[in-house]
Amino acid sequence: MKTPGLAHVAYLLGNKGEAIVVDPRRDIDEVLAAAREKDLVIKFILETHRHEDFVIGSGALAKATGAKIVSGDHALFGQSDIRLRDGEELDLIGLRIRALHTPGHTPESTCYAVFLPDTPGRAWGVFTGDTLFIGETGRTDLPDREKTSDNARLLYASVHEKLLPLGDQALLWPAHGSGSVCGGNIAERDDSTLGLERAYNPVFVKSVDDFTRAKVAERIPRPPYFSLMERLNLEGGKPLAAKPGEVPSLPPNKFASESKQGLVLDARDPEAFASGHLPGSLNLWLAGLPVFGGWIADETTRVYLVVPRAVDVEAAVLHLARVGVDRVSGVLAGGFDAWRDAGMSIEKTGTMTPRELHDAGDAVAVLDVRDDQEFETEGHIEGARHMYVGYLDEHFEKIQPALPRHGRIALVCSVGHRAGLATSILHRRGFTEVANVLGGMTAWGKLGLPKKQCPERSMTTMDIEGERR
Amino acid sequence: MKTPGLAHVAYLLGNKGEAIVVDPRRDIDEVLAAAREKDLVIKFILETHRHEDFVIGSGALAKATGAKIVSGDHALFGQSDIRLRDGEELDLIGLRIRALHTPGHTPESTCYAVFLPDTPGRAWGVFTGDTLFIGETGRTDLPDREKTSDNARLLYASVHEKLLPLGDQALLWPAHGSGSVCGGNIAERDDSTLGLERAYNPVFVKSVDDFTRAKVAERIPRPPYFSLMERLNLEGGKPLAAKPGEVPSLPPNKFASESKQGLVLDARDPEAFASGHLPGSLNLWLAGLPVFGGWIADETTRVYLVVPRAVDVEAAVLHLARVGVDRVSGVLAGGFDAWRDAGMSIEKTGTMTPRELHDAGDAVAVLDVRDDQEFETEGHIEGARHMYVGYLDEHFEKIQPALPRHGRIALVCSVGHRAGLATSILHRRGFTEVANVLGGMTAWGKLGLPKKQCPERSMTTMDIEGERR
Amino acid sequence: MKTPGLAHVAYLLGNKGEAIVVDPRRDIDEVLAAAREKDLVIKFILETHRHEDFVIGSGALAKATGAKIVSGDHALFGQSDIRLRDGEELDLIGLRIRALHTPGHTPESTCYAVFLPDTPGRAWGVFTGDTLFIGETGRTDLPDREKTSDNARLLYASVHEKLLPLGDQALLWPAHGSGSVCGGNIAERDDSTLGLERAYNPVFVKSVDDFTRAKVAERIPRPPYFSLMERLNLEGGKPLAAKPGEVPSLPPNKFASESKQGLVLDARDPEAFASGHLPGSLNLWLAGLPVFGGWIADETTRVYLVVPRAVDVEAAVLHLARVGVDRVSGVLAGGFDAWRDAGMSIEKTGTMTPRELHDAGDAVAVLDVRDDQEFETEGHIEGARHMYVGYLDEHFEKIQPALPRHGRIALVCSVGHRAGLATSILHRRGFTEVANVLGGMTAWGKLGLPKKQCPERSMTTMDIEGERR
Amino acid sequence: MKTPGLAHVAYLLGNKGEAIVVDPRRDIDEVLAAAREKDLVIKFILETHRHEDFVIGSGALAKATGAKIVSGDHALFGQSDIRLRDGEELDLIGLRIRALHTPGHTPESTCYAVFLPDTPGRAWGVFTGDTLFIGETGRTDLPDREKTSDNARLLYASVHEKLLPLGDQALLWPAHGSGSVCGGNIAERDDSTLGLERAYNPVFVKSVDDFTRAKVAERIPRPPYFSLMERLNLEGGKPLAAKPGEVPSLPPNKFASESKQGLVLDARDPEAFASGHLPGSLNLWLAGLPVFGGWIADETTRVYLVVPRAVDVEAAVLHLARVGVDRVSGVLAGGFDAWRDAGMSIEKTGTMTPRELHDAGDAVAVLDVRDDQEFETEGHIEGARHMYVGYLDEHFEKIQPALPRHGRIALVCSVGHRAGLATSILHRRGFTEVANVLGGMTAWGKLGLPKKQCPERSMTTMDIEGERR
């Protein structure tokens, strides 16, 4: 039960007609339907930590099913029915569950090992929350960036002392898959074991010092919505407010007038957006909504949606709700086509191929909007300015001096989605000659065009984080 | 957009990106989804009358969409934004709508003729509510059975004076199709015109006196939930309370203990029910829930469901909600199979083929549970007792003396669904030798077994209605 | 059961567990599923004429169900089991069917009136094939453009002498709805009656001479695939060859090499196409495939598809199969994104808003690709060249001299879909400065920009048809 | 991608846009759709062995996708493109695949270990075919019952020498889950590792002698369709013949006459069947079709279906096709209800609760139709006759003498499904007083009714197998 976009994984573990749900999200309908289909009665809800990247659904699910919420006993866990100390065991739905307190990602982080009745001495698997991922560990900079080093050592110890003893055979059931903002470099596989991780996961193949150094060097963006999530989740999350079906469809003229009070998000692909879009709209492709929705909007923002197909409304509203963006106030009836055919005002940005960009040389300024780590370690175009797309709007004054007011600007990310968002942000701020580089650094690399490895000096997470505190 | 079971038809009429909804029901999600899919913005809601057979959704739909509610100007209409006098016209979504006050079914009943811009002189079609159906007219006994005759004359006049002048070409868009409790004998077709109705509909081919006599002779059951519907609908209906997905699944032992406080409805087919079911449960087949749910339960009843397949829960809960039965409190997890395999207590009723019943002669008492009209006009088995299934539980004392306490009783309806319900009602009241006649009077007739046409004296709607007042 | 895109309507008419299918199309799965769901046994297949715009499924459906094919007795009907003479009646599935020979659209065209048992004197409805549509009649230029006038008179007589006597009340069940290439100006409604048509349909409100003159003046494009359809349909159609699921997914490099042997169709929206697409690909938006697929490809063309979403493959392949384009040989795995990210070669066309085009004045040449009738009667931009999009590639040499080789060219249609196709055709032929006008003449008109009503001299259907013969 | 009923698991393993399919089944549409949805190009098909329990789809899938078939190099493998020797490795889709020849279940059985690029020394997982299941091993009696002991030793060696060295961390990807006829006691979990299996799987916790003794003692039924499967699979399987959508719906009278030439299978639940069914029909519940379809029908049998709901037809036809039963010749239109309401002839069997059976004592003969192992090891009712349901019809003469011709007979299995089939088999053979025990031995046990552990002497697999050779 993956959350597309957030790469969050909720688990429904059934045995003999009963079930445990691990880390449910806010829209509980899906897990309820899955349980019904398999004829499972949900009895317990396990929380691995408070979560900072999405609104949890423990409270709503407990209310709907009468299930008990199980957590660790750290104070940072919100309301729960059963609080387990480190090492404490419980028999739930015919399985033995052992809580393992594994601080590091967050102070309260708790893993749950699961033992089958037949093999009491060997763990079947372990719900690792944000402590251990496939090929990665949870970020350790969240509670306090200053303490990243301490947290990295804590996490290292948690993994080695609490998880490793479970044995090579233990299956890994982490809270996130590839693409999450909770860990830097999660593998794309769904299945792994502790034994396999031992062979290649940095937390196992590195020494504690090397591991800590690497964690400190990591610079993963920290979305502004994380603090809202933490506050809500301390109270057991928040039931889903938006009923996607009830978001009103607005015809072009009404959409135009109402959306002046809010933010227009255009969820089409960047190519379609570039050829024509509503003035002032931001381009946030469908699958990017749950990640970047929380960067550019919050619980107070009135959001107006332009979706590729009418059927996408439900997904779009859910994506936003999962990161706390609840006030979706309208959808453009008939989509961009209706706007276009009504002769409403249209703006365009542009696209460039990597080859065109290369051939243009200095005539085009390049702004790379990948995160710091991608920019620095995967190489970038010589002379490129850099600022992570998530900071672009909020910290625009920092990058503005580096951009030519009237010249051409090429926006680059890994393939073109984030660059599409960046293009729209710049265009809304009055830069008219902006273009999205098609295929981004991925295509640039495939074409064998030259990359620079050591970083240009540019806006970094660090600078902005410093600012923030 | 038909309501299965209730045979209610809601209409979504779109033009140039905007839409009118006629007589929406309580679960507005479906009409919202249909409008979204067709890129229609719902602007107006037309009400043809207050409705007595289901909870309307005008209020909820208006709230969700901002649409205006349009009604006639009679005091029996609830809250509405635009009240039209008889003959008054309005241009909505590019179409001309003319209100026609057509009392008879109810005092406030209003039809709406629709004219296209190209053919202002000729109606395209007419929303006839419960005034004129395909092959039938609305019942005229509802507001006050004593005034059936007066109402029949009113309805006759309404149809002839208000609808007939619209012309042969006008399409008929009634509020009910075949199977409704709002009219006796509605045809199974979906499409008709005034010109076609003129050729065979009793309201056209009979004189006013003959028509009135026929209406007075009609004896359509009046479900007890009608008065609740009328009260709710005067306030614009009631938003959907139950979230079908959140009705808890209960394992057999928990289901057994909790359901003692309520009523167990088993929605399997009568044949499956006969071979084994939960003690005390009533058998109400899935498609029968919206009709008979309102006869055997009301807004205060805690209902516990046994469904054929897990996926049926949502439909079952919606069916009941539409007739105001909101307190569905649990679903048997794993269905009857789980109950059976857990060794829980099981009861059986039985089945008989028509041939077996015929051959048994006087050894088996027959109770026919079709409505009065079916019993009298379509023929019945000689010697059969008769009481409409809807009255069976509430007025049991009236039929009890006619039934052998310890002998065998065969329950008959048209094919076996209502007889299944009746079988379960009798069984719950302690009659152990009850059997559902497979295929009912339909199969009986196909086999050429003897029928009696003039009625046995038995419990009738009339007697019970008399009682009620 | 509408065919999206072709606006073809097949009918499934059920009664008492049996069904008649009228004019089935090639992919019979859908009608089989609908019949199964309603528990109808398909007994008869009615053909109204041979059809020229899609491959029929009579043969395949008869083979699968054992149903009998019913047709008129004209020699142009293919194989059928029952051939009815004009006026002949037949009782099928409890309904009376009367054949009415109604030549005009084609010589064999036959309508079928349906009578209910209750109203033997009045038709319930009539399957009008391509003879009478809602607000329109079938085109009369197909069998032989020279005889358009004679055919118009024939059709006029057929409608007045055969259909009109059925009465105002008769429902209209035509073979096409709005958007078909078989009639010029079909209304968007689904429901009508003869009585309503009498009030505004040209065939009723005009005299025979005026009607004939109007038909002769009509210039509806004639797609080249019509002759293939006619040939196939004479043999009862052709079972579906392509299994959409089995069309191979090809990764970018393999797609690039294999598609050199065929034609790449990009089914994305024109805006997305304009910003980046495969070199040499044609842009044919998803819903346009069934109409224009037959103009630019035929049964021998190897087609390679770029689809907006992976789930669209099935629809795309079916759309093409319906017009006889059977050799879909590959789908781009991962869609355009995969191509883009692989650094493969990308080309761009452009977009213009109507306002930009207007402000550009003579600096931009305009090519209007709507059909002759739209161009002439709905107004066009002063100075615009004109050629119907369907002829653009085949008769390119006729329009080429009118186009500036190196200057900017704006492509215009009604909203931008056909102009998208035209843009791609020109681009493939080496015109680099081509742009699709967003919102086309619809947006142009909404903005109040100036239109010219009397035609510029340009390529017309007539010229090309003349050529063809 | 599980096959419901057969508990067969096919795998689709994707990496970087390409995919390997392991052991595809005959209806390849599903795997094609899954690959399309994930944008994977299927490049290779791995076969673990010839399979005896379902028709494979390697040939059809290779034809549809151009994928190469990979197998071991034993002569019992059919046609394949790449034949790997034991220990040989191959780099496919960016993963290293190592073939491991693991005879025992069958002589050619081959497992495939998968190594990630990051962990070349440690297997990620292993496709174990029918060699090693979760909690079980493949049966060793199939090629030749006389050699069960030799094969068990072979399998033991294969697992210990070839699989065990892959390491505790290796994920297990077997060809079957719980419920398969290819292994006796497969666990219900989906996920396991070699390390976990080491802790409890008999092949690891027993000595080779104990293991072999246990295998020899195993008596799993051997369905007659296995030999057909083996023959077909040697040729790469057989493309799907039946198009489920095209199986004709037959109204009751036509169904009655046509089905005389074949076998009527009623896929409703046993309770519904007991209350009324078509004379001579066999009761094979929907989920049991793929298992028992192959016991009671074969490629030459004309099968006529009665399904619970119209939508079940497709699943039912596919279920049968997977075991080679291709000639489904009709479906009862309208299901049992239509038959019943038409007054067609109906027969009844009966049901008993375990309590009723217990209280009846010797008045009722008991026939237990579970397999030998269940009968012997899980306890049975004292005095029960026994014959496995799969042999009941074919070897009826062996059990007949033990059954009372005119007395009452109770049929027992684990919960009631197989007993439903047995009930129908006996009823068709003229035993009129047969009843299905509701909840079977499961409910009997839950009620604490007395069981006998050491076997009554009765028909056994062994006897019949002996016969067969």
JSON list of N, CA, C and O in Angstrom, two decimals, chain B residues 116 118-119 122-124 168-169 171 189 191 193 195-196 198-200, chain C residues 116 118-119 122-124 168-169 171 189 191 193 195-196 198-200:
[
{"chain": "B", "resi": 116, "resn": "LEU", "atom": "N", "xyz": [-35.92, 23.47, -26.61]},
{"chain": "B", "resi": 116, "resn": "LEU", "atom": "CA", "xyz": [-34.64, 23.81, -27.22]},
{"chain": "B", "resi": 116, "resn": "LEU", "atom": "C", "xyz": [-34.73, 25.18, -27.88]},
{"chain": "B", "resi": 116, "resn": "LEU", "atom": "O", "xyz": [-35.82, 25.58, -28.32]},
{"chain": "B", "resi": 118, "resn": "ASP", "atom": "N", "xyz": [-33.89, 25.98, -30.78]},
{"chain": "B", "resi": 118, "resn": "ASP", "atom": "CA", "xyz": [-34.30, 25.86, -32.18]},
{"chain": "B", "resi": 118, "resn": "ASP", "atom": "C", "xyz": [-35.79, 25.63, -32.35]},
{"chain": "B", "resi": 118, "resn": "ASP", "atom": "O", "xyz": [-36.33, 25.86, -33.43]},
{"chain": "B", "resi": 119, "resn": "THR", "atom": "N", "xyz": [-36.43, 25.08, -31.35]},
{"chain": "B", "resi": 119, "resn": "THR", "atom": "CA", "xyz": [-37.84, 24.70, -31.49]},
{"chain": "B", "resi": 119, "resn": "THR", "atom": "C", "xyz": [-38.65, 25.24, -30.33]},
{"chain": "B", "resi": 119, "resn": "THR", "atom": "O", "xyz": [-39.21, 24.49, -29.53]},
{"chain": "B", "resi": 122, "resn": "ARG", "atom": "N", "xyz": [-42.20, 23.80, -29.61]},
{"chain": "B", "resi": 122, "resn": "ARG", "atom": "CA", "xyz": [-42.44, 22.38, -29.35]},
{"chain": "B", "resi": 122, "resn": "ARG", "atom": "C", "xyz": [-41.54, 21.89, -28.23]},
{"chain": "B", "resi": 122, "resn": "ARG", "atom": "O", "xyz": [-40.32, 22.00, -28.34]},
{"chain": "B", "resi": 123, "resn": "ALA", "atom": "N", "xyz": [-42.12, 21.29, -27.23]},
{"chain": "B", "resi": 123, "resn": "ALA", "atom": "CA", "xyz": [-41.31, 20.80, -26.13]},
{"chain": "B", "resi": 123, "resn": "ALA", "atom": "C", "xyz": [-40.41, 19.67, -26.61]},
{"chain": "B", "resi": 123, "resn": "ALA", "atom": "O", "xyz": [-40.83, 18.80, -27.37]},
{"chain": "B", "resi": 124, "resn": "TRP", "atom": "N", "xyz": [-39.17, 19.68, -26.14]},
{"chain": "B", "resi": 124, "resn": "TRP", "atom": "CA", "xyz": [-38.26, 18.58, -26.43]},
{"chain": "B", "resi": 124, "resn": "TRP", "atom": "C", "xyz": [-38.65, 17.40, -25.52]},
{"chain": "B", "resi": 124, "resn": "TRP", "atom": "O", "xyz": [-38.81, 16.27, -25.97]},
{"chain": "B", "resi": 168, "resn": "ASP", "atom": "N", "xyz": [-47.30, 15.37, -29.14]},
{"chain": "B", "resi": 168, "resn": "ASP", "atom": "CA", "xyz": [-46.91, 13.96, -29.27]},
{"chain": "B", "resi": 168, "resn": "ASP", "atom": "C", "xyz": [-45.41, 13.75, -29.24]},
{"chain": "B", "resi": 168, "resn": "ASP", "atom": "O", "xyz": [-44.91, 12.70, -28.82]},
{"chain": "B", "resi": 169, "resn": "GLN", "atom": "N", "xyz": [-44.68, 14.75, -29.73]},
{"chain": "B", "resi": 169, "resn": "GLN", "atom": "CA", "xyz": [-43.23, 14.56, -29.90]},
{"chain": "B", "resi": 169, "resn": "GLN", "atom": "C", "xyz": [-42.45, 14.64, -28.61]},
{"chain": "B", "resi": 169, "resn": "GLN", "atom": "O", "xyz": [-41.27, 14.28, -28.56]},
{"chain": "B", "resi": 171, "resn": "LEU", "atom": "N", "xyz": [-40.58, 14.06, -25.30]},
{"chain": "B", "resi": 171, "resn": "LEU", "atom": "CA", "xyz": [-40.00, 12.90, -24.61]},
{"chain": "B", "resi": 171, "resn": "LEU", "atom": "C", "xyz": [-40.44, 12.89, -23.14]},
{"chain": "B", "resi": 171, "resn": "LEU", "atom": "O", "xyz": [-40.62, 13.96, -22.54]},
{"chain": "B", "resi": 189, "resn": "ARG", "atom": "N", "xyz": [-39.62, -0.29, -20.28]},
{"chain": "B", "resi": 189, "resn": "ARG", "atom": "CA", "xyz": [-38.84, 0.55, -21.19]},
{"chain": "B", "resi": 189, "resn": "ARG", "atom": "C", "xyz": [-38.31, 1.80, -20.50]},
{"chain": "B", "resi": 189, "resn": "ARG", "atom": "O", "xyz": [-38.87, 2.25, -19.50]},
{"chain": "B", "resi": 191, "resn": "ASP", "atom": "N", "xyz": [-37.63, 4.61, -22.55]},
{"chain": "B", "resi": 191, "resn": "ASP", "atom": "CA", "xyz": [-37.89, 5.73, -23.44]},
{"chain": "B", "resi": 191, "resn": "ASP", "atom": "C", "xyz": [-39.33, 5.74, -23.90]},
{"chain": "B", "resi": 191, "resn": "ASP", "atom": "O", "xyz": [-39.85, 4.72, -24.36]},
{"chain": "B", "resi": 193, "resn": "THR", "atom": "N", "xyz": [-42.68, 8.70, -25.35]},
{"chain": "B", "resi": 193, "resn": "THR", "atom": "CA", "xyz": [-43.08, 10.05, -25.70]},
{"chain": "B", "resi": 193, "resn": "THR", "atom": "C", "xyz": [-44.54, 10.21, -25.33]},
{"chain": "B", "resi": 193, "resn": "THR", "atom": "O", "xyz": [-45.28, 9.23, -25.16]},
{"chain": "B", "resi": 195, "resn": "GLY", "atom": "N", "xyz": [-46.80, 11.11, -27.26]},
{"chain": "B", "resi": 195, "resn": "GLY", "atom": "CA", "xyz": [-47.59, 10.53, -28.36]},
{"chain": "B", "resi": 195, "resn": "GLY", "atom": "C", "xyz": [-47.74, 9.02, -28.21]},
{"chain": "B", "resi": 195, "resn": "GLY", "atom": "O", "xyz": [-48.80, 8.46, -28.52]},
{"chain": "B", "resi": 196, "resn": "LEU", "atom": "N", "xyz": [-46.70, 8.36, -27.75]},
{"chain": "B", "resi": 196, "resn": "LEU", "atom": "CA", "xyz": [-46.80, 6.92, -27.55]},
{"chain": "B", "resi": 196, "resn": "LEU", "atom": "C", "xyz": [-47.70, 6.62, -26.35]},
{"chain": "B", "resi": 196, "resn": "LEU", "atom": "O", "xyz": [-48.55, 5.73, -26.40]},
{"chain": "B", "resi": 198, "resn": "ARG", "atom": "N", "xyz": [-50.16, 8.27, -25.32]},
{"chain": "B", "resi": 198, "resn": "ARG", "atom": "CA", "xyz": [-51.54, 8.50, -25.74]},
{"chain": "B", "resi": 198, "resn": "ARG", "atom": "C", "xyz": [-52.20, 7.24, -26.28]},
{"chain": "B", "resi": 198, "resn": "ARG", "atom": "O", "xyz": [-53.41, 7.08, -26.25]},
{"chain": "B", "resi": 199, "resn": "ALA", "atom": "N", "xyz": [-51.36, 6.36, -26.81]},
{"chain": "B", "resi": 199, "resn": "ALA", "atom": "CA", "xyz": [-51.92, 5.18, -27.47]},
{"chain": "B", "resi": 199, "resn": "ALA", "atom": "C", "xyz": [-52.28, 4.06, -26.50]},
{"chain": "B", "resi": 199, "resn": "ALA", "atom": "O", "xyz": [-53.01, 3.15, -26.87]},
{"chain": "B", "resi": 200, "resn": "TYR", "atom": "N", "xyz": [-51.75, 4.08, -25.28]},
{"chain": "B", "resi": 200, "resn": "TYR", "atom": "CA", "xyz": [-52.01, 2.92, -24.44]},
{"chain": "B", "resi": 200, "resn": "TYR", "atom": "C", "xyz": [-52.01, 3.20, -22.94]},
{"chain": "B", "resi": 200, "resn": "TYR", "atom": "O", "xyz": [-52.46, 2.38, -22.15]},
{"chain": "C", "resi": 116, "resn": "LEU", "atom": "N", "xyz": [-44.39, -1.74, -30.33]},
{"chain": "C", "resi": 116, "resn": "LEU", "atom": "CA", "xyz": [-44.64, -2.50, -29.11]},
{"chain": "C", "resi": 116, "resn": "LEU", "atom": "C", "xyz": [-45.93, -3.28, -29.27]},
{"chain": "C", "resi": 116, "resn": "LEU", "atom": "O", "xyz": [-46.83, -2.85, -29.99]},
{"chain": "C", "resi": 118, "resn": "ASP", "atom": "N", "xyz": [-48.35, -3.44, -27.29]},
{"chain": "C", "resi": 118, "resn": "ASP", "atom": "CA", "xyz": [-49.48, -2.66, -26.80]},
{"chain": "C", "resi": 118, "resn": "ASP", "atom": "C", "xyz": [-49.97, -1.59, -27.78]},
{"chain": "C", "resi": 118, "resn": "ASP", "atom": "O", "xyz": [-51.09, -1.12, -27.67]},
{"chain": "C", "resi": 119, "resn": "THR", "atom": "N", "xyz": [-49.09, -1.14, -28.64]},
{"chain": "C", "resi": 119, "resn": "THR", "atom": "CA", "xyz": [-49.43, -0.03, -29.51]},
{"chain": "C", "resi": 119, "resn": "THR", "atom": "C", "xyz": [-49.10, -0.37, -30.95]},
{"chain": "C", "resi": 119, "resn": "THR", "atom": "O", "xyz": [-48.25, 0.25, -31.59]},
{"chain": "C", "resi": 122, "resn": "ARG", "atom": "N", "xyz": [-48.86, 2.46, -33.59]},
{"chain": "C", "resi": 122, "resn": "ARG", "atom": "CA", "xyz": [-47.94, 3.60, -33.46]},
{"chain": "C", "resi": 122, "resn": "ARG", "atom": "C", "xyz": [-46.53, 3.10, -33.23]},
{"chain": "C", "resi": 122, "resn": "ARG", "atom": "O", "xyz": [-46.29, 2.39, -32.28]},
{"chain": "C", "resi": 123, "resn": "ALA", "atom": "N", "xyz": [-45.62, 3.58, -34.04]},
{"chain": "C", "resi": 123, "resn": "ALA", "atom": "CA", "xyz": [-44.23, 3.15, -33.86]},
{"chain": "C", "resi": 123, "resn": "ALA", "atom": "C", "xyz": [-43.69, 3.68, -32.54]},
{"chain": "C", "resi": 123, "resn": "ALA", "atom": "O", "xyz": [-43.95, 4.83, -32.15]},
{"chain": "C", "resi": 124, "resn": "TRP", "atom": "N", "xyz": [-42.95, 2.83, -31.85]},
{"chain": "C", "resi": 124, "resn": "TRP", "atom": "CA", "xyz": [-42.27, 3.26, -30.64]},
{"chain": "C", "resi": 124, "resn": "TRP", "atom": "C", "xyz": [-41.04, 4.10, -31.05]},
{"chain": "C", "resi": 124, "resn": "TRP", "atom": "O", "xyz": [-40.81, 5.19, -30.55]},
{"chain": "C", "resi": 168, "resn": "ASP", "atom": "N", "xyz": [-45.43, 11.61, -35.05]},
{"chain": "C", "resi": 168, "resn": "ASP", "atom": "CA", "xyz": [-44.63, 12.51, -34.23]},
{"chain": "C", "resi": 168, "resn": "ASP", "atom": "C", "xyz": [-44.01, 11.82, -33.02]},
{"chain": "C", "resi": 168, "resn": "ASP", "atom": "O", "xyz": [-42.95, 12.22, -32.53]},
{"chain": "C", "resi": 169, "resn": "GLN", "atom": "N", "xyz": [-44.71, 10.83, -32.50]},
{"chain": "C", "resi": 169, "resn": "GLN", "atom": "CA", "xyz": [-44.29, 10.21, -31.24]},
{"chain": "C", "resi": 169, "resn": "GLN", "atom": "C", "xyz": [-43.07, 9.30, -31.38]},
{"chain": "C", "resi": 169, "resn": "GLN", "atom": "O", "xyz": [-42.47, 8.92, -30.37]},
{"chain": "C", "resi": 171, "resn": "LEU", "atom": "N", "xyz": [-39.63, 7.66, -31.57]},
{"chain": "C", "resi": 171, "resn": "LEU", "atom": "CA", "xyz": [-38.27, 7.99, -31.14]},
{"chain": "C", "resi": 171, "resn": "LEU", "atom": "C", "xyz": [-37.29, 7.77, -32.29]},
{"chain": "C", "resi": 171, "resn": "LEU", "atom": "O", "xyz": [-37.47, 6.86, -33.10]},
{"chain": "C", "resi": 189, "resn": "ARG", "atom": "N", "xyz": [-27.49, 16.48, -28.97]},
{"chain": "C", "resi": 189, "resn": "ARG", "atom": "CA", "xyz": [-28.40, 15.70, -28.14]},
{"chain": "C", "resi": 189, "resn": "ARG", "atom": "C", "xyz": [-28.39, 14.22, -28.52]},
{"chain": "C", "resi": 189, "resn": "ARG", "atom": "O", "xyz": [-28.06, 13.87, -29.64]},
{"chain": "C", "resi": 191, "resn": "ASP", "atom": "N", "xyz": [-31.32, 12.37, -27.77]},
{"chain": "C", "resi": 191, "resn": "ASP", "atom": "CA", "xyz": [-32.71, 11.95, -27.84]},
{"chain": "C", "resi": 191, "resn": "ASP", "atom": "C", "xyz": [-33.54, 12.89, -28.69]},
{"chain": "C", "resi": 191, "resn": "ASP", "atom": "O", "xyz": [-33.48, 14.10, -28.50]},
{"chain": "C", "resi": 193, "resn": "THR", "atom": "N", "xyz": [-37.34, 12.93, -31.43]},
{"chain": "C", "resi": 193, "resn": "THR", "atom": "CA", "xyz": [-38.50, 12.23, -31.99]},
{"chain": "C", "resi": 193, "resn": "THR", "atom": "C", "xyz": [-38.77, 12.79, -33.37]},
{"chain": "C", "resi": 193, "resn": "THR", "atom": "O", "xyz": [-38.32, 13.89, -33.71]},
{"chain": "C", "resi": 195, "resn": "GLY", "atom": "N", "xyz": [-41.47, 13.99, -34.33]},
{"chain": "C", "resi": 195, "resn": "GLY", "atom": "CA", "xyz": [-42.23, 15.23, -34.14]},
{"chain": "C", "resi": 195, "resn": "GLY", "atom": "C", "xyz": [-41.34, 16.42, -33.85]},
{"chain": "C", "resi": 195, "resn": "GLY", "atom": "O", "xyz": [-41.59, 17.54, -34.32]},
{"chain": "C", "resi": 196, "resn": "LEU", "atom": "N", "xyz": [-40.29, 16.19, -33.10]},
{"chain": "C", "resi": 196, "resn": "LEU", "atom": "CA", "xyz": [-39.37, 17.28, -32.82]},
{"chain": "C", "resi": 196, "resn": "LEU", "atom": "C", "xyz": [-38.56, 17.63, -34.07]},
{"chain": "C", "resi": 196, "resn": "LEU", "atom": "O", "xyz": [-38.38, 18.80, -34.41]},
{"chain": "C", "resi": 198, "resn": "ARG", "atom": "N", "xyz": [-39.48, 17.38, -37.06]},
{"chain": "C", "resi": 198, "resn": "ARG", "atom": "CA", "xyz": [-40.36, 18.11, -37.97]},
{"chain": "C", "resi": 198, "resn": "ARG", "atom": "C", "xyz": [-40.29, 19.61, -37.76]},
{"chain": "C", "resi": 198, "resn": "ARG", "atom": "O", "xyz": [-40.56, 20.40, -38.67]},
{"chain": "C", "resi": 199, "resn": "ALA", "atom": "N", "xyz": [-39.94, 20.03, -36.55]},
{"chain": "C", "resi": 199, "resn": "ALA", "atom": "CA", "xyz": [-39.97, 21.46, -36.24]},
{"chain": "C", "resi": 199, "resn": "ALA", "atom": "C", "xyz": [-38.72, 22.20, -36.69]},
{"chain": "C", "resi": 199, "resn": "ALA", "atom": "O", "xyz": [-38.73, 23.42, -36.76]},
{"chain": "C", "resi": 200, "resn": "TYR", "atom": "N", "xyz": [-37.64, 21.49, -36.96]},
{"chain": "C", "resi": 200, "resn": "TYR", "atom": "CA", "xyz": [-36.43, 22.25, -37.25]},
{"chain": "C", "resi": 200, "resn": "TYR", "atom": "C", "xyz": [-35.43, 21.54, -38.17]},
{"chain": "C", "resi": 200, "resn": "TYR", "atom": "O", "xyz": [-34.51, 22.16, -38.69]}
]
